[in-house]
PDB file of C-alpha atoms in Angstrom:
ATOM      1  CA  UNK H 943      14.056  14.057   7.375  1.00 48.00           C
ATOM      2  CA  UNK H 944      16.865  13.966   4.794  1.00 69.00           C
ATOM      3  CA  UNK H 945      16.610  14.178   1.011  1.00 74.00           C
ATOM      4  CA  UNK H 946      17.289  10.459   0.609  1.00 89.00           C
ATOM      5  CA  UNK H 947      14.200   9.151   2.435  1.00 89.00           C
ATOM      6  CA  UNK H 948      11.566  10.902   0.261  1.00 91.00           C
ATOM      7  CA  UNK H 949      13.555  10.012  -2.844  1.00 93.00           C
ATOM      8  CA  UNK H 950      13.502   6.314  -1.932  1.00 93.00           C
ATOM      9  CA  UNK H 951       9.774   6.489  -1.212  1.00 93.00           C
ATOM     10  CA  UNK H 952       9.037   8.226  -4.518  1.00 93.00           C
ATOM     11  CA  UNK H 953      11.241   5.732  -6.362  1.00 94.00           C
ATOM     12  CA  UNK H 954       9.084   2.879  -5.118  1.00 93.00           C
ATOM     13  CA  UNK H 955       5.649   4.493  -5.381  1.00 92.00           C
ATOM     14  CA  UNK H 956       6.024   6.723  -8.455  1.00 90.00           C
ATOM     15  CA  UNK H 957       8.734   5.082 -10.511  1.00 90.00           C
ATOM     16  CA  UNK H 958       8.619   1.328  -9.892  1.00 89.00           C
ATOM     17  CA  UNK H 959       4.910   0.867  -9.240  1.00 85.00           C
ATOM     18  CA  UNK H 960       3.303   3.620 -11.328  1.00 86.00           C
ATOM     19  CA  UNK H 961       5.656   4.430 -14.185  1.00 85.00           C
ATOM     20  CA  UNK H 962       7.420   1.126 -14.752  1.00 84.00           C
ATOM     21  CA  UNK H 963       4.647  -1.107 -13.384  1.00 81.00           C
ATOM     22  CA  UNK H 964       7.357  -3.415 -12.061  1.00 83.00           C
ATOM     23  CA  UNK H 965       6.354  -6.939 -11.131  1.00 80.00           C
ATOM     24  CA  UNK H 966       5.882  -7.814  -7.450  1.00 82.00           C
ATOM     25  CA  UNK H 967       9.022  -9.978  -7.600  1.00 81.00           C
ATOM     26  CA  UNK H 968      11.088  -7.040  -8.841  1.00 87.00           C
ATOM     27  CA  UNK H 969       9.715  -4.741  -6.148  1.00 90.00           C
ATOM     28  CA  UNK H 970      10.494  -7.282  -3.434  1.00 91.00           C
ATOM     29  CA  UNK H 971      14.051  -7.796  -4.746  1.00 92.00           C
ATOM     30  CA  UNK H 972      14.693  -4.035  -4.878  1.00 95.00           C
ATOM     31  CA  UNK H 973      13.166  -3.588  -1.414  1.00 95.00           C
ATOM     32  CA  UNK H 974      15.467  -6.210   0.059  1.00 95.00           C
ATOM     33  CA  UNK H 975      18.500  -4.570  -1.548  1.00 96.00           C
ATOM     34  CA  UNK H 976      17.608  -1.182  -0.066  1.00 95.00           C
ATOM     35  CA  UNK H 977      17.021  -2.728   3.355  1.00 95.00           C
ATOM     36  CA  UNK H 978      20.507  -4.221   3.379  1.00 96.00           C
ATOM     37  CA  UNK H 979      22.134  -1.077   1.965  1.00 96.00           C
ATOM     38  CA  UNK H 980      20.494   1.238   4.508  1.00 95.00           C
ATOM     39  CA  UNK H 981      21.371  -1.089   7.385  1.00 95.00           C
ATOM     40  CA  UNK H 982      24.978  -1.171   6.171  1.00 96.00           C
ATOM     41  CA  UNK H 983      25.038   2.629   5.830  1.00 95.00           C
ATOM     42  CA  UNK H 984      23.641   3.032   9.350  1.00 95.00           C
ATOM     43  CA  UNK H 985      26.377   0.804  10.756  1.00 94.00           C
ATOM     44  CA  UNK H 986      29.049   2.755   8.867  1.00 94.00           C
ATOM     45  CA  UNK H 987      27.811   6.304   9.506  1.00 93.00           C
ATOM     46  CA  UNK H 988      25.939   5.957  12.790  1.00 93.00           C
ATOM     47  CA  UNK H 989      22.922   7.694  11.236  1.00 92.00           C
ATOM     48  CA  UNK H 990      19.415   6.265  11.238  1.00 92.00           C
ATOM     49  CA  UNK H 991      18.088   5.505   7.724  1.00 90.00           C
ATOM     50  CA  UNK H 992      15.624   8.425   7.987  1.00 89.00           C
ATOM     51  CA  UNK H 993      18.564  10.790   8.608  1.00 91.00           C
ATOM     52  CA  UNK H 994      20.805   9.600   5.784  1.00 91.00           C
ATOM     53  CA  UNK H 995      21.377  12.048   2.955  1.00 91.00           C
ATOM     54  CA  UNK H 996      22.312  11.303  -0.648  1.00 91.00           C
ATOM     55  CA  UNK H 997      25.874  12.425   0.097  1.00 91.00           C
ATOM     56  CA  UNK H 998      26.145   9.837   2.886  1.00 93.00           C
ATOM     57  CA  UNK H 999      25.535   6.936   0.533  1.00 95.00           C
ATOM     58  CA  UNK H1000      28.255   7.680  -1.993  1.00 94.00           C
ATOM     59  CA  UNK H1001      30.251   5.495  -4.374  1.00 95.00           C
ATOM     60  CA  UNK H1002      32.808   4.557  -1.701  1.00 96.00           C
ATOM     61  CA  UNK H1003      30.111   3.332   0.693  1.00 96.00           C
ATOM     62  CA  UNK H1004      28.278   1.417  -2.027  1.00 97.00           C
ATOM     63  CA  UNK H1005      31.521  -0.220  -3.165  1.00 96.00           C
ATOM     64  CA  UNK H1006      32.163  -1.258   0.448  1.00 96.00           C
ATOM     65  CA  UNK H1007      28.597  -2.619   0.633  1.00 97.00           C
ATOM     66  CA  UNK H1008      29.141  -4.742  -2.478  1.00 97.00           C
ATOM     67  CA  UNK H1009      32.378  -6.099  -1.013  1.00 96.00           C
ATOM     68  CA  UNK H1010      30.483  -6.870   2.198  1.00 96.00           C
ATOM     69  CA  UNK H1011      27.939  -8.878   0.219  1.00 96.00           C
ATOM     70  CA  UNK H1012      30.619 -11.054  -1.314  1.00 94.00           C
ATOM     71  CA  UNK H1013      33.037 -11.448   1.581  1.00 94.00           C
ATOM     72  CA  UNK H1014      30.765 -11.511   4.622  1.00 94.00           C
ATOM     73  CA  UNK H1015      27.406 -12.632   3.268  1.00 94.00           C
ATOM     74  CA  UNK H1016      29.120 -14.947   0.738  1.00 93.00           C
ATOM     75  CA  UNK H1017      26.907 -13.797  -2.130  1.00 93.00           C
ATOM     76  CA  UNK H1018      27.868 -14.831  -5.652  1.00 91.00           C
ATOM     77  CA  UNK H1019      29.008 -12.322  -8.259  1.00 91.00           C
ATOM     78  CA  UNK H1020      25.629 -12.765  -9.958  1.00 90.00           C
ATOM     79  CA  UNK H1021      23.774 -11.784  -6.780  1.00 93.00           C
ATOM     80  CA  UNK H1022      26.165  -8.879  -6.219  1.00 95.00           C
ATOM     81  CA  UNK H1023      25.415  -7.614  -9.731  1.00 95.00           C
ATOM     82  CA  UNK H1024      21.653  -7.934  -9.148  1.00 94.00           C
ATOM     83  CA  UNK H1025      21.961  -5.789  -5.995  1.00 96.00           C
ATOM     84  CA  UNK H1026      24.008  -3.250  -7.929  1.00 96.00           C
ATOM     85  CA  UNK H1027      21.321  -3.104 -10.640  1.00 95.00           C
ATOM     86  CA  UNK H1028      18.726  -2.128  -8.014  1.00 96.00           C
ATOM     87  CA  UNK H1029      21.014   0.593  -6.633  1.00 97.00           C
ATOM     88  CA  UNK H1030      21.668   1.950 -10.129  1.00 96.00           C
ATOM     89  CA  UNK H1031      17.929   2.148 -10.759  1.00 95.00           C
ATOM     90  CA  UNK H1032      17.500   4.245  -7.607  1.00 96.00           C
ATOM     91  CA  UNK H1033      20.369   6.583  -8.476  1.00 96.00           C
ATOM     92  CA  UNK H1034      19.222   7.086 -12.064  1.00 95.00           C
ATOM     93  CA  UNK H1035      15.914   8.206 -10.609  1.00 95.00           C
ATOM     94  CA  UNK H1036      17.690  10.388  -8.013  1.00 93.00           C
ATOM     95  CA  UNK H1037      19.685  12.119 -10.775  1.00 93.00           C
ATOM     96  CA  UNK H1038      16.466  13.738 -12.022  1.00 90.00           C
ATOM     97  CA  UNK H1039      15.401  14.926  -8.566  1.00 89.00           C
ATOM     98  CA  UNK H1040      18.763  15.995  -7.153  1.00 90.00           C
ATOM     99  CA  UNK H1041      20.928  17.588  -9.855  1.00 91.00           C
ATOM    100  CA  UNK H1042      23.012  19.121  -7.061  1.00 91.00           C
ATOM    101  CA  UNK H1043      24.418  15.622  -6.459  1.00 92.00           C
ATOM    102  CA  UNK H1044      25.103  14.930 -10.147  1.00 93.00           C
ATOM    103  CA  UNK H1045      28.790  14.158  -9.704  1.00 94.00           C
ATOM    104  CA  UNK H1046      28.209  11.808  -6.768  1.00 94.00           C
ATOM    105  CA  UNK H1047      25.433  10.017  -8.652  1.00 95.00           C
ATOM    106  CA  UNK H1048      27.598   9.626 -11.746  1.00 96.00           C
ATOM    107  CA  UNK H1049      30.323   8.000  -9.668  1.00 96.00           C
ATOM    108  CA  UNK H1050      27.776   5.532  -8.278  1.00 96.00           C
ATOM    109  CA  UNK H1051      26.444   4.732 -11.754  1.00 96.00           C
ATOM    110  CA  UNK H1052      30.010   4.152 -12.944  1.00 96.00           C
ATOM    111  CA  UNK H1053      30.552   1.260 -10.505  1.00 95.00           C
ATOM    112  CA  UNK H1054      31.059  -1.727 -12.832  1.00 94.00           C
ATOM    113  CA  UNK H1055      29.373  -5.073 -12.619  1.00 92.00           C
ATOM    114  CA  UNK H1056      31.601  -8.001 -11.753  1.00 89.00           C
ATOM    115  CA  UNK H1057      32.518 -10.583 -14.336  1.00 86.00           C
ATOM    116  CA  UNK H1058      31.644 -14.149 -13.487  1.00 71.00           C
ATOM    117  CA  UNK H1059      31.829 -17.555 -15.087  1.00 67.00           C
ATOM    118  CA  UNK H1060      28.651 -18.880 -16.628  1.00 65.00           C
ATOM    119  CA  UNK H1061      27.805 -22.304 -15.297  1.00 60.00           C
ATOM    120  CA  UNK H1062      26.691 -25.039 -17.665  1.00 60.00           C
ATOM    121  CA  UNK H1063      22.940 -25.318 -17.846  1.00 66.00           C
ATOM    122  CA  UNK H1064      21.100 -28.621 -17.644  1.00 80.00           C
ATOM    123  CA  UNK H1065      18.611 -30.090 -20.053  1.00 89.00           C
ATOM    124  CA  UNK H1066      17.159 -33.552 -20.308  1.00 93.00           C
ATOM    125  CA  UNK H1067      17.545 -36.114 -23.053  1.00 93.00           C
ATOM    126  CA  UNK H1068      14.356 -37.808 -24.369  1.00 93.00           C
ATOM    127  CA  UNK H1069      14.792 -40.924 -22.237  1.00 95.00           C
ATOM    128  CA  UNK H1070      15.334 -38.726 -19.168  1.00 95.00           C
ATOM    129  CA  UNK H1071      12.179 -36.759 -19.932  1.00 95.00           C
ATOM    130  CA  UNK H1072      10.224 -40.021 -20.178  1.00 95.00           C
ATOM    131  CA  UNK H1073      11.565 -41.138 -16.788  1.00 96.00           C
ATOM    132  CA  UNK H1074      10.698 -37.796 -15.180  1.00 96.00           C
ATOM    133  CA  UNK H1075       7.147 -37.769 -16.550  1.00 96.00           C
ATOM    134  CA  UNK H1076       6.633 -41.342 -15.356  1.00 96.00           C
ATOM    135  CA  UNK H1077       7.782 -40.512 -11.818  1.00 96.00           C
ATOM    136  CA  UNK H1078       4.510 -39.108 -10.354  1.00 96.00           C
ATOM    137  CA  UNK H1079       2.113 -41.695  -8.952  1.00 95.00           C
ATOM    138  CA  UNK H1080      -0.915 -41.123 -11.154  1.00 94.00           C
ATOM    139  CA  UNK H1081      -3.141 -43.241  -8.924  1.00 95.00           C
ATOM    140  CA  UNK H1082      -3.281 -40.204  -6.587  1.00 95.00           C
ATOM    141  CA  UNK H1083      -4.741 -36.734  -7.087  1.00 95.00           C
ATOM    142  CA  UNK H1084      -1.426 -34.978  -6.456  1.00 94.00           C
ATOM    143  CA  UNK H1085       0.364 -37.377  -8.795  1.00 95.00           C
ATOM    144  CA  UNK H1086      -2.051 -36.592 -11.632  1.00 96.00           C
ATOM    145  CA  UNK H1087      -1.677 -32.859 -10.934  1.00 95.00           C
ATOM    146  CA  UNK H1088       2.113 -33.078 -10.942  1.00 96.00           C
ATOM    147  CA  UNK H1089       2.168 -35.191 -14.103  1.00 97.00           C
ATOM    148  CA  UNK H1090       0.037 -32.603 -15.922  1.00 96.00           C
ATOM    149  CA  UNK H1091       2.270 -29.780 -14.672  1.00 96.00           C
ATOM    150  CA  UNK H1092       5.462 -31.537 -15.789  1.00 97.00           C
ATOM    151  CA  UNK H1093       4.035 -32.384 -19.221  1.00 97.00           C
ATOM    152  CA  UNK H1094       3.011 -28.750 -19.728  1.00 96.00           C
ATOM    153  CA  UNK H1095       6.392 -27.432 -18.507  1.00 95.00           C
ATOM    154  CA  UNK H1096       8.457 -29.682 -20.777  1.00 95.00           C
ATOM    155  CA  UNK H1097       6.351 -29.046 -23.866  1.00 95.00           C
ATOM    156  CA  UNK H1098       5.875 -25.287 -23.555  1.00 94.00           C
ATOM    157  CA  UNK H1099       9.018 -24.123 -21.725  1.00 92.00           C
ATOM    158  CA  UNK H1100       7.012 -21.811 -19.473  1.00 93.00           C
ATOM    159  CA  UNK H1101       8.911 -20.133 -16.641  1.00 92.00           C
ATOM    160  CA  UNK H1102       8.038 -21.382 -13.163  1.00 92.00           C
ATOM    161  CA  UNK H1103       6.324 -18.076 -12.334  1.00 89.00           C
ATOM    162  CA  UNK H1104       4.268 -18.393 -15.522  1.00 91.00           C
ATOM    163  CA  UNK H1105       3.227 -21.946 -14.614  1.00 93.00           C
ATOM    164  CA  UNK H1106       2.082 -20.995 -11.127  1.00 91.00           C
ATOM    165  CA  UNK H1107       0.255 -17.945 -12.481  1.00 89.00           C
ATOM    166  CA  UNK H1108      -1.906 -19.895 -14.937  1.00 92.00           C
ATOM    167  CA  UNK H1109      -5.661 -19.896 -14.517  1.00 91.00           C
ATOM    168  CA  UNK H1110      -8.053 -22.427 -15.994  1.00 89.00           C
ATOM    169  CA  UNK H1111      -9.170 -19.779 -18.502  1.00 90.00           C
ATOM    170  CA  UNK H1112      -5.612 -19.580 -19.893  1.00 92.00           C
ATOM    171  CA  UNK H1113      -5.871 -23.093 -21.362  1.00 93.00           C
ATOM    172  CA  UNK H1114      -7.651 -23.433 -24.707  1.00 92.00           C
ATOM    173  CA  UNK H1115      -8.115 -27.071 -25.759  1.00 92.00           C
ATOM    174  CA  UNK H1116     -10.477 -26.655 -28.727  1.00 88.00           C
ATOM    175  CA  UNK H1117      -9.490 -25.649 -32.234  1.00 89.00           C
ATOM    176  CA  UNK H1118      -5.910 -24.355 -32.247  1.00 90.00           C
ATOM    177  CA  UNK H1119      -5.093 -25.501 -28.688  1.00 94.00           C
ATOM    178  CA  UNK H1120      -2.736 -23.190 -26.813  1.00 94.00           C
ATOM    179  CA  UNK H1121      -1.864 -21.741 -23.428  1.00 94.00           C
ATOM    180  CA  UNK H1122      -1.786 -18.013 -22.753  1.00 92.00           C
ATOM    181  CA  UNK H1123       0.462 -16.418 -20.167  1.00 89.00           C
ATOM    182  CA  UNK H1124       1.950 -13.093 -19.167  1.00 82.00           C
ATOM    183  CA  UNK H1125       5.737 -13.303 -19.022  1.00 75.00           C
ATOM    184  CA  UNK H1126       8.621 -10.977 -18.282  1.00 74.00           C
ATOM    185  CA  UNK H1127       7.987  -7.348 -19.108  1.00 68.00           C
ATOM    186  CA  UNK H1128       4.244  -8.006 -18.812  1.00 72.00           C
ATOM    187  CA  UNK H1129       4.247  -9.404 -22.342  1.00 78.00           C
ATOM    188  CA  UNK H1130       1.385 -11.718 -23.285  1.00 83.00           C
ATOM    189  CA  UNK H1131       2.046 -14.710 -25.488  1.00 89.00           C
ATOM    190  CA  UNK H1132       0.275 -17.837 -26.678  1.00 90.00           C
ATOM    191  CA  UNK H1133       2.130 -21.162 -26.912  1.00 92.00           C
ATOM    192  CA  UNK H1134       0.739 -24.036 -29.011  1.00 93.00           C
ATOM    193  CA  UNK H1135      -0.053 -27.327 -27.329  1.00 95.00           C
ATOM    194  CA  UNK H1136       0.629 -30.786 -28.776  1.00 94.00           C
ATOM    195  CA  UNK H1137      -2.018 -33.480 -28.959  1.00 95.00           C
ATOM    196  CA  UNK H1138      -0.429 -35.364 -26.056  1.00 95.00           C
ATOM    197  CA  UNK H1139      -0.379 -32.268 -23.833  1.00 96.00           C
ATOM    198  CA  UNK H1140      -3.988 -31.511 -24.781  1.00 95.00           C
ATOM    199  CA  UNK H1141      -5.069 -35.025 -23.762  1.00 95.00           C
ATOM    200  CA  UNK H1142      -3.278 -34.795 -20.394  1.00 95.00           C
ATOM    201  CA  UNK H1143      -4.655 -31.327 -19.639  1.00 95.00           C
ATOM    202  CA  UNK H1144      -8.177 -32.295 -20.698  1.00 94.00           C
ATOM    203  CA  UNK H1145      -8.188 -35.131 -18.162  1.00 94.00           C
ATOM    204  CA  UNK H1146      -6.730 -32.894 -15.454  1.00 94.00           C
ATOM    205  CA  UNK H1147      -9.199 -30.062 -16.050  1.00 91.00           C
ATOM    206  CA  UNK H1148     -12.099 -32.513 -16.047  1.00 90.00           C
ATOM    207  CA  UNK H1149     -10.968 -33.780 -12.657  1.00 90.00           C
ATOM    208  CA  UNK H1150     -10.178 -30.274 -11.438  1.00 85.00           C
ATOM    209  CA  UNK H1151     -13.707 -29.067 -12.342  1.00 78.00           C
ATOM    210  CA  UNK H1152     -12.784 -25.496 -11.474  1.00 73.00           C
ATOM    211  CA  UNK H1153     -14.261 -22.218 -12.640  1.00 76.00           C
ATOM    212  CA  UNK H1154     -12.407 -20.334 -15.347  1.00 72.00           C
ATOM    213  CA  UNK H1155     -11.033 -17.817 -12.828  1.00 78.00           C
ATOM    214  CA  UNK H1156      -9.452 -20.471 -10.567  1.00 86.00           C
ATOM    215  CA  UNK H1157      -5.748 -21.424 -10.697  1.00 90.00           C
ATOM    216  CA  UNK H1158      -4.920 -24.332 -12.967  1.00 92.00           C
ATOM    217  CA  UNK H1159      -2.584 -26.024 -10.485  1.00 92.00           C
ATOM    218  CA  UNK H1160      -3.484 -25.901  -6.810  1.00 90.00           C
ATOM    219  CA  UNK H1161      -2.428 -27.414  -3.506  1.00 90.00           C
ATOM    220  CA  UNK H1162      -4.477 -30.087  -1.740  1.00 86.00           C
ATOM    221  CA  UNK H1163      -6.106 -27.239   0.214  1.00 86.00           C
ATOM    222  CA  UNK H1164      -7.153 -25.382  -2.915  1.00 83.00           C
ATOM    223  CA  UNK H1165      -4.594 -22.584  -2.890  1.00 86.00           C
ATOM    224  CA  UNK H1166      -2.308 -21.838  -5.844  1.00 87.00           C
ATOM    225  CA  UNK H1167       1.024 -23.636  -5.996  1.00 91.00           C
ATOM    226  CA  UNK H1168       4.006 -21.449  -5.128  1.00 91.00           C
ATOM    227  CA  UNK H1169       7.186 -21.311  -7.193  1.00 90.00           C
ATOM    228  CA  UNK H1170       9.064 -22.928  -4.291  1.00 91.00           C
ATOM    229  CA  UNK H1171       6.573 -25.802  -4.280  1.00 93.00           C
ATOM    230  CA  UNK H1172       7.090 -26.405  -8.007  1.00 95.00           C
ATOM    231  CA  UNK H1173      10.865 -26.338  -7.594  1.00 94.00           C
ATOM    232  CA  UNK H1174      10.585 -28.826  -4.760  1.00 95.00           C
ATOM    233  CA  UNK H1175       8.344 -31.257  -6.617  1.00 95.00           C
ATOM    234  CA  UNK H1176      10.540 -31.154  -9.748  1.00 95.00           C
ATOM    235  CA  UNK H1177      13.580 -32.020  -7.617  1.00 94.00           C
ATOM    236  CA  UNK H1178      11.608 -34.753  -5.857  1.00 96.00           C
ATOM    237  CA  UNK H1179      10.529 -36.421  -9.089  1.00 96.00           C
ATOM    238  CA  UNK H1180      14.035 -36.081 -10.523  1.00 95.00           C
ATOM    239  CA  UNK H1181      15.256 -38.141  -7.563  1.00 95.00           C
ATOM    240  CA  UNK H1182      12.586 -40.747  -8.243  1.00 95.00           C
ATOM    241  CA  UNK H1183      13.347 -40.803 -11.976  1.00 96.00           C
ATOM    242  CA  UNK H1184      17.071 -41.267 -11.304  1.00 95.00           C
ATOM    243  CA  UNK H1185      16.322 -44.775  -9.994  1.00 94.00           C
ATOM    244  CA  UNK H1186      15.109 -45.775 -13.468  1.00 92.00           C
ATOM    245  CA  UNK H1187      17.401 -43.463 -15.461  1.00 94.00           C
ATOM    246  CA  UNK H1188      20.691 -42.990 -13.546  1.00 95.00           C
ATOM    247  CA  UNK H1189      22.006 -40.271 -15.880  1.00 94.00           C
ATOM    248  CA  UNK H1190      19.529 -37.815 -14.316  1.00 94.00           C
ATOM    249  CA  UNK H1191      21.413 -38.001 -11.012  1.00 92.00           C
ATOM    250  CA  UNK H1192      24.372 -36.183 -12.591  1.00 90.00           C
ATOM    251  CA  UNK H1193      22.220 -33.211 -13.633  1.00 90.00           C
ATOM    252  CA  UNK H1194      20.668 -30.281 -11.821  1.00 88.00           C
ATOM    253  CA  UNK H1195      16.985 -30.731 -12.617  1.00 92.00           C
ATOM    254  CA  UNK H1196      14.910 -27.618 -11.942  1.00 92.00           C
ATOM    255  CA  UNK H1197      11.902 -25.922 -13.567  1.00 93.00           C
ATOM    256  CA  UNK H1198      14.340 -23.833 -15.612  1.00 90.00           C
ATOM    257  CA  UNK H1199      16.075 -27.023 -16.783  1.00 92.00           C
ATOM    258  CA  UNK H1200      12.696 -28.088 -18.204  1.00 94.00           C
ATOM    259  CA  UNK H1201      12.594 -24.754 -20.048  1.00 92.00           C
ATOM    260  CA  UNK H1202      16.042 -25.528 -21.482  1.00 90.00           C
ATOM    261  CA  UNK H1203      14.803 -28.995 -22.428  1.00 93.00           C
ATOM    262  CA  UNK H1204      11.951 -27.463 -24.411  1.00 92.00           C
ATOM    263  CA  UNK H1205      14.416 -25.173 -26.203  1.00 90.00           C
ATOM    264  CA  UNK H1206      16.677 -28.088 -27.126  1.00 90.00           C
ATOM    265  CA  UNK H1207      13.736 -30.180 -28.361  1.00 90.00           C
ATOM    266  CA  UNK H1208      12.677 -27.336 -30.647  1.00 90.00           C
ATOM    267  CA  UNK H1209      16.249 -26.776 -31.815  1.00 88.00           C
ATOM    268  CA  UNK H1210      16.770 -30.449 -32.631  1.00 87.00           C
ATOM    269  CA  UNK H1211      13.478 -30.401 -34.546  1.00 88.00           C
ATOM    270  CA  UNK H1212      14.902 -27.748 -36.875  1.00 88.00           C
ATOM    271  CA  UNK H1213      13.023 -24.738 -35.460  1.00 87.00           C
ATOM    272  CA  UNK H1214      14.757 -21.420 -36.143  1.00 85.00           C
ATOM    273  CA  UNK H1215      16.358 -19.791 -33.096  1.00 85.00           C
ATOM    274  CA  UNK H1216      14.310 -16.617 -33.561  1.00 84.00           C
ATOM    275  CA  UNK H1217      11.120 -18.692 -33.392  1.00 86.00           C
ATOM    276  CA  UNK H1218      12.415 -20.452 -30.269  1.00 87.00           C
ATOM    277  CA  UNK H1219      12.988 -17.063 -28.626  1.00 86.00           C
ATOM    278  CA  UNK H1220       9.408 -16.038 -29.444  1.00 84.00           C
ATOM    279  CA  UNK H1221       8.078 -19.397 -28.228  1.00 87.00           C
ATOM    280  CA  UNK H1222       9.799 -18.969 -24.872  1.00 87.00           C
ATOM    281  CA  UNK H1223       9.007 -15.271 -24.528  1.00 84.00           C
ATOM    282  CA  UNK H1224      12.620 -14.087 -24.692  1.00 77.00           C
ATOM    283  CA  UNK H1225      13.773 -10.562 -25.520  1.00 60.00           C
ATOM    284  CA  UNK H1226      14.807  -9.905 -29.122  1.00 48.00           C
ATOM    285  CA  UNK H1227      18.449  -9.440 -28.099  1.00 48.00           C
ATOM    286  CA  UNK H1228      18.430 -13.003 -26.791  1.00 50.00           C
ATOM    287  CA  UNK H1229      17.512 -14.443 -30.187  1.00 46.00           C
ATOM    288  CA  UNK H1230      20.309 -12.400 -31.782  1.00 44.00           C
ATOM    289  CA  UNK H1231      22.758 -13.778 -29.223  1.00 44.00           C
ATOM    290  CA  UNK H1232      21.581 -17.336 -29.898  1.00 44.00           C
ATOM    291  CA  UNK H1233      21.964 -16.790 -33.642  1.00 45.00           C
ATOM    292  CA  UNK H1234      25.542 -15.547 -33.205  1.00 42.00           C
ATOM    293  CA  UNK H1235      26.343 -18.721 -31.261  1.00 39.00           C
ATOM    294  CA  UNK H1236      24.998 -21.040 -33.962  1.00 43.00           C
ATOM    295  CA  UNK H1237      27.387 -23.828 -34.795  1.00 45.00           C
ATOM    296  CA  UNK H1238      29.001 -23.944 -31.362  1.00 43.00           C
ATOM    297  CA  UNK H1239      28.428 -26.356 -28.488  1.00 45.00           C
ATOM    298  CA  UNK H1240      24.676 -26.913 -28.205  1.00 44.00           C
ATOM    299  CA  UNK H1241      24.697 -25.629 -24.613  1.00 43.00           C
ATOM    300  CA  UNK H1242      25.446 -22.200 -26.075  1.00 44.00           C
ATOM    301  CA  UNK H1243      21.861 -22.015 -27.222  1.00 44.00           C
ATOM    302  CA  UNK H1244      20.589 -22.215 -23.675  1.00 44.00           C
ATOM    303  CA  UNK H1245      21.058 -18.577 -22.725  1.00 44.00           C
ATOM    304  CA  UNK H1246      17.309 -18.160 -23.021  1.00 47.00           C
TER     305      UNK H1246
END
């Protein structure tokens, strides 16, 4: 067995899982990157992944792999940069374990990310929000569930992974109503709830009649909703809402667009950008970036 195989194993088990306590989504993304890289290296070198050494996967091979992602797999520059970030993480860890390959590792870490254009982000105007929230058929159980989910998403700006991860115990509807969640970086935060959101959630939780440990939003079979399911239902209701509010048809409506909508509602209400960043669970550098963009096109605020 080469030096690379035990290094990759230790990177996953010691570094990502134990030291960094990376989220399952991060681990899966890094795993997929390594799978593709090792398969590419095997095709280039003729060596099985277990026989590859650190010297076999050098800067030239990694650069060729990144080109392969863009030209043959048709990945975007953003995806290419995400794959490169995973590789850099591995090689920063390898630098501590294999100082004999310091020069090779430094050349890999020096591979630059690729510049790319930022696409305009979508957010909904008040009349579009009203049309979207009216789209679910509230005479059905799933319609009432979806209405409650959409109301919560628009008002709080929770990420889709935060919405699907909510348990009934995370909702507090008494004095000082709020929702608690664990966001990026395993940071806990509490987001206040408006009277309207409280009323909708109170009715849903009464109908749900679940124990405090159960998921807040579930499928018809009782399992937790997946992020893909939430993305699908948001797109479905956007299509329905477009019949009553045609301007929605020109926008990309996704769970993250509802997060942007929450940010714009807060901004238009006069809330300071630093408070908006805290509300949405953004890193401090994000609020500084938003502040620097103050006074420009309002879409500039939506980097959060």
